[in-house]
mmCIF file of C-alpha atoms in Angstrom:
data_model
loop_
_atom_site.group_PDB
_atom_site.id
_atom_site.type_symbol
_atom_site.label_atom_id
_atom_site.label_comp_id
_atom_site.label_asym_id
_atom_site.label_seq_id
_atom_site.Cartn_x
_atom_site.Cartn_y
_atom_site.Cartn_z
ATOM 1 C CA UNK A 224 -28.262 71.176 29.368
ATOM 2 C CA UNK A 225 -25.363 73.332 30.227
ATOM 3 C CA UNK A 226 -22.740 74.384 27.753
ATOM 4 C CA UNK A 227 -19.059 74.105 28.761
ATOM 5 C CA UNK A 228 -16.982 77.066 29.463
ATOM 6 C CA UNK A 229 -14.625 78.424 26.772
ATOM 7 C CA UNK A 230 -16.870 77.771 23.819
ATOM 8 C CA UNK A 231 -17.647 80.272 21.159
ATOM 9 C CA UNK A 232 -20.247 82.951 22.021
ATOM 10 C CA UNK A 233 -23.658 82.123 20.713
ATOM 11 C CA UNK A 234 -25.730 85.436 21.293
ATOM 12 C CA UNK A 235 -29.365 84.896 20.314
ATOM 13 C CA UNK A 236 -28.444 81.657 18.540
ATOM 14 C CA UNK A 237 -29.994 78.244 18.778
ATOM 15 C CA UNK A 238 -33.311 79.803 20.227
ATOM 16 C CA UNK A 239 -36.045 78.508 18.302
ATOM 17 C CA UNK A 240 -37.664 81.065 15.860
ATOM 18 C CA UNK A 241 -35.118 83.849 16.695
ATOM 19 C CA UNK A 242 -34.696 86.630 14.105
ATOM 20 C CA UNK A 243 -30.852 86.874 14.339
ATOM 21 C CA UNK A 244 -27.914 85.810 16.203
ATOM 22 C CA UNK A 245 -24.149 85.419 16.033
ATOM 23 C CA UNK A 246 -22.723 81.973 16.090
ATOM 24 C CA UNK A 247 -18.959 82.021 16.549
ATOM 25 C CA UNK A 248 -18.088 84.567 13.819
ATOM 26 C CA UNK A 249 -21.116 83.748 11.583
ATOM 27 C CA UNK A 250 -24.104 85.947 11.751
ATOM 28 C CA UNK A 251 -27.318 83.981 11.653
ATOM 29 C CA UNK A 252 -30.694 85.008 10.433
ATOM 30 C CA UNK A 253 -34.287 83.390 10.551
ATOM 31 C CA UNK A 254 -33.712 80.553 13.075
ATOM 32 C CA UNK A 255 -35.886 77.634 12.646
ATOM 33 C CA UNK A 256 -37.878 75.782 15.255
ATOM 34 C CA UNK A 257 -34.730 73.774 16.135
ATOM 35 C CA UNK A 258 -32.656 77.000 16.659
ATOM 36 C CA UNK A 259 -30.591 76.653 13.618
ATOM 37 C CA UNK A 260 -30.183 79.747 11.248
ATOM 38 C CA UNK A 261 -31.782 79.409 7.828
ATOM 39 C CA UNK A 262 -29.527 82.103 6.317
ATOM 40 C CA UNK A 263 -25.917 82.860 7.516
ATOM 41 C CA UNK A 264 -23.406 85.509 6.577
ATOM 42 C CA UNK A 265 -19.675 84.769 7.358
ATOM 43 C CA UNK A 266 -16.796 86.721 8.558
ATOM 44 C CA UNK A 267 -15.565 87.722 5.099
ATOM 45 C CA UNK A 268 -18.703 89.511 3.910
ATOM 46 C CA UNK A 269 -16.689 92.372 2.327
ATOM 47 C CA UNK A 270 -15.033 89.858 -0.190
ATOM 48 C CA UNK A 271 -18.537 88.606 -0.740
ATOM 49 C CA UNK A 272 -19.986 92.097 -1.455
ATOM 50 C CA UNK A 273 -17.099 93.136 -3.514
ATOM 51 C CA UNK A 274 -17.401 90.067 -5.737
ATOM 52 C CA UNK A 275 -21.373 90.460 -5.989
ATOM 53 C CA UNK A 276 -20.849 94.131 -7.175
ATOM 54 C CA UNK A 277 -18.194 93.274 -9.476
ATOM 55 C CA UNK A 278 -20.403 90.506 -11.086
ATOM 56 C CA UNK A 279 -23.418 92.824 -11.418
ATOM 57 C CA UNK A 280 -21.422 95.499 -12.711
ATOM 58 C CA UNK A 281 -19.649 93.276 -15.359
ATOM 59 C CA UNK A 282 -22.745 91.521 -16.415
ATOM 60 C CA UNK A 283 -24.578 94.873 -16.851
ATOM 61 C CA UNK A 284 -21.692 96.200 -18.970
ATOM 62 C CA UNK A 285 -21.758 93.045 -21.050
ATOM 63 C CA UNK A 286 -25.620 93.058 -21.636
ATOM 64 C CA UNK A 287 -26.157 96.771 -22.109
ATOM 65 C CA UNK A 288 -22.930 97.576 -24.106
ATOM 66 C CA UNK A 289 -21.487 94.534 -25.825
ATOM 67 C CA UNK A 290 -24.645 92.471 -26.634
ATOM 68 C CA UNK A 291 -27.543 94.836 -26.552
ATOM 69 C CA UNK A 292 -30.845 93.861 -28.078
ATOM 70 C CA UNK A 293 -29.568 90.672 -29.552
ATOM 71 C CA UNK A 294 -31.168 87.240 -29.260
ATOM 72 C CA UNK A 295 -27.766 86.219 -27.860
ATOM 73 C CA UNK A 296 -28.320 88.657 -25.058
ATOM 74 C CA UNK A 297 -31.284 86.603 -23.837
ATOM 75 C CA UNK A 298 -29.476 83.374 -23.330
ATOM 76 C CA UNK A 299 -26.921 85.566 -21.499
ATOM 77 C CA UNK A 300 -29.561 86.761 -19.190
ATOM 78 C CA UNK A 301 -30.530 83.332 -18.369
ATOM 79 C CA UNK A 302 -26.747 82.197 -17.652
ATOM 80 C CA UNK A 303 -26.084 85.183 -15.673
ATOM 81 C CA UNK A 304 -29.215 84.841 -13.580
ATOM 82 C CA UNK A 305 -28.262 81.242 -12.739
ATOM 83 C CA UNK A 306 -24.764 82.431 -11.828
ATOM 84 C CA UNK A 307 -26.092 85.171 -9.460
ATOM 85 C CA UNK A 308 -28.708 82.743 -7.793
ATOM 86 C CA UNK A 309 -26.107 80.025 -7.116
ATOM 87 C CA UNK A 310 -23.750 82.697 -5.878
ATOM 88 C CA UNK A 311 -26.349 84.123 -3.500
ATOM 89 C CA UNK A 312 -27.431 80.661 -2.302
ATOM 90 C CA UNK A 313 -24.006 79.407 -1.608
ATOM 91 C CA UNK A 314 -23.226 82.714 0.370
ATOM 92 C CA UNK A 315 -26.352 82.886 2.501
ATOM 93 C CA UNK A 316 -27.493 79.319 3.243
ATOM 94 C CA UNK A 317 -26.443 77.680 6.334
ATOM 95 C CA UNK A 318 -23.245 75.625 5.427
ATOM 96 C CA UNK A 319 -24.055 72.921 7.949
ATOM 97 C CA UNK A 320 -23.217 74.512 11.424
ATOM 98 C CA UNK A 321 -23.298 71.811 14.044
ATOM 99 C CA UNK A 322 -24.648 72.367 17.627
ATOM 100 C CA UNK A 323 -24.946 69.626 19.962
ATOM 101 C CA UNK A 324 -23.812 70.905 23.320
ATOM 102 C CA UNK A 325 -22.689 68.268 25.910
ATOM 103 C CA UNK A 326 -24.323 68.041 29.257
ATOM 104 C CA UNK A 327 -22.085 68.235 32.108
ATOM 105 C CA UNK A 328 -20.632 64.888 31.738
ATOM 106 C CA UNK A 329 -17.137 63.419 30.978
ATOM 107 C CA UNK A 330 -16.115 63.171 27.479
ATOM 108 C CA UNK A 331 -14.389 59.873 27.848
ATOM 109 C CA UNK A 332 -17.547 58.346 29.630
ATOM 110 C CA UNK A 333 -19.680 58.065 26.514
ATOM 111 C CA UNK A 334 -18.947 54.664 24.817
ATOM 112 C CA UNK A 335 -21.217 55.439 21.905
ATOM 113 C CA UNK A 336 -18.906 58.224 20.979
ATOM 114 C CA UNK A 337 -15.658 56.620 21.108
ATOM 115 C CA UNK A 338 -15.238 56.566 17.103
ATOM 116 C CA UNK A 339 -16.263 60.254 17.009
ATOM 117 C CA UNK A 340 -13.864 63.005 17.359
ATOM 118 C CA UNK A 341 -14.373 65.764 19.958
ATOM 119 C CA UNK A 342 -13.903 69.554 19.217
ATOM 120 C CA UNK A 343 -12.547 71.076 22.170
ATOM 121 C CA UNK A 344 -13.398 74.652 20.860
ATOM 122 C CA UNK A 345 -17.080 74.042 20.143
ATOM 123 C CA UNK A 346 -17.646 71.277 23.040
ATOM 124 C CA UNK A 347 -19.289 68.792 20.899
ATOM 125 C CA UNK A 348 -18.599 65.265 19.196
ATOM 126 C CA UNK A 349 -18.127 65.412 15.420
ATOM 127 C CA UNK A 350 -18.675 62.977 12.670
ATOM 128 C CA UNK A 351 -16.090 61.912 10.257
ATOM 129 C CA UNK A 352 -16.256 64.622 7.666
ATOM 130 C CA UNK A 353 -16.884 67.438 10.164
ATOM 131 C CA UNK A 354 -14.151 70.201 10.906
ATOM 132 C CA UNK A 355 -13.767 73.087 12.950
ATOM 133 C CA UNK A 356 -13.205 76.416 10.878
ATOM 134 C CA UNK A 357 -10.964 78.767 12.664
ATOM 135 C CA UNK A 358 -12.156 81.683 10.585
ATOM 136 C CA UNK A 359 -15.890 81.020 11.188
ATOM 137 C CA UNK A 360 -15.181 79.739 14.617
ATOM 138 C CA UNK A 361 -17.824 76.838 14.271
ATOM 139 C CA UNK A 362 -17.822 73.122 13.225
ATOM 140 C CA UNK A 363 -19.159 72.542 9.823
ATOM 141 C CA UNK A 364 -20.796 69.251 8.723
ATOM 142 C CA UNK A 365 -19.037 67.724 5.558
ATOM 143 C CA UNK A 366 -16.545 70.635 5.703
ATOM 144 C CA UNK A 367 -14.997 71.257 2.187
ATOM 145 C CA UNK A 368 -13.021 74.577 2.814
ATOM 146 C CA UNK A 369 -13.364 78.141 3.857
ATOM 147 C CA UNK A 370 -14.097 80.353 0.863
ATOM 148 C CA UNK A 371 -13.729 84.052 1.523
ATOM 149 C CA UNK A 372 -15.616 85.080 -1.781
ATOM 150 C CA UNK A 373 -18.541 83.091 -0.481
ATOM 151 C CA UNK A 374 -17.808 84.616 2.983
ATOM 152 C CA UNK A 375 -17.887 81.522 4.958
ATOM 153 C CA UNK A 376 -17.296 77.801 4.826
ATOM 154 C CA UNK A 377 -18.398 75.447 2.067
ATOM 155 C CA UNK A 378 -20.115 72.469 3.633
ATOM 156 C CA UNK A 379 -23.078 70.197 3.406
ATOM 157 C CA UNK A 380 -25.810 72.882 3.490
ATOM 158 C CA UNK A 381 -24.170 75.008 0.498
ATOM 159 C CA UNK A 382 -21.901 72.792 -1.403
ATOM 160 C CA UNK A 383 -24.323 72.030 -4.287
ATOM 161 C CA UNK A 384 -24.903 75.778 -4.804
ATOM 162 C CA UNK A 385 -21.106 76.464 -4.672
ATOM 163 C CA UNK A 386 -20.597 73.878 -7.399
ATOM 164 C CA UNK A 387 -23.414 75.341 -9.329
ATOM 165 C CA UNK A 388 -21.800 78.687 -9.119
ATOM 166 C CA UNK A 389 -18.424 77.424 -10.157
ATOM 167 C CA UNK A 390 -20.248 75.737 -13.104
ATOM 168 C CA UNK A 391 -22.051 78.958 -13.852
ATOM 169 C CA UNK A 392 -18.667 80.904 -13.928
ATOM 170 C CA UNK A 393 -17.177 78.315 -16.553
ATOM 171 C CA UNK A 394 -20.507 78.579 -18.667
ATOM 172 C CA UNK A 395 -20.519 82.560 -18.376
ATOM 173 C CA UNK A 396 -16.850 82.879 -19.522
ATOM 174 C CA UNK A 397 -17.503 80.284 -22.575
ATOM 175 C CA UNK A 398 -20.613 82.411 -23.280
ATOM 176 C CA UNK A 399 -18.816 85.825 -23.162
ATOM 177 C CA UNK A 400 -16.020 84.403 -25.293
ATOM 178 C CA UNK A 401 -18.125 82.995 -27.839
ATOM 179 C CA UNK A 402 -20.500 86.079 -27.938
ATOM 180 C CA UNK A 403 -17.566 88.378 -28.325
ATOM 181 C CA UNK A 404 -16.108 86.126 -31.146
ATOM 182 C CA UNK A 405 -19.612 86.027 -32.890
ATOM 183 C CA UNK A 406 -20.083 89.807 -32.739
ATOM 184 C CA UNK A 407 -16.569 90.662 -33.785
ATOM 185 C CA UNK A 408 -16.789 88.231 -36.558
ATOM 186 C CA UNK A 409 -20.243 89.547 -37.759
ATOM 187 C CA UNK A 410 -18.942 93.200 -37.604
ATOM 188 C CA UNK A 411 -15.831 92.350 -39.580
ATOM 189 C CA UNK A 412 -17.877 91.053 -42.454
ATOM 190 C CA UNK A 413 -20.119 94.204 -42.592
#
C-alpha cells in the first residue's frame, strides 16, 4: 500500500504497537494493534495546560480556603473530580482520526466510493460527518469542532467526554455559587 505524495507527515504513526508518533499536527501515544493512537495531544497543548493549571488552582483554593472541612466540600470534591476526569479524557483520547491510505489507483475509478467525499490533503475517502481539520492536519470522524482548550478536535472518540466536561462546568459553577451563598448566609446569622 503506497501513500500518495503531499499527504501530512506520519512519523512513527500507524505502526502497530508503536509507543509514540506524530500524525499531522497531533502527537499520538500508545498505538494499538491497528496502528491508531489510544492517546493524543493536539497542537494547542499550551491552552490545555493553562486551563488545567487554572482549574486545579481554583479548585484547590475553593476547597481549602472557601469551603474547608465542611460536608459541602465533600460533594465539591466529587464534582471537581468528575470535571477534571472528563476534561482529561476529552483532551487525551483519540478524537476519531481517520486513516485509510489509498492504493495507487485512480480516485474516480472506485464506484463504491462515489457517494463519499475525497480529502485531497489526507488522501482518503471520508464518510458524511468526517471533516478535515486544518489546525490538526488530519480528518476526524464525526467532526464537531476544533477546541483549543481541549488542544485538538472534538469528534467521535471524545465528544461524550467533552459534553461531560461542559456539564461538569455548569454543575461546578452552580455548586460554587450555592456554596458561597450558603456559607455567607450562615456567617451573617452568627
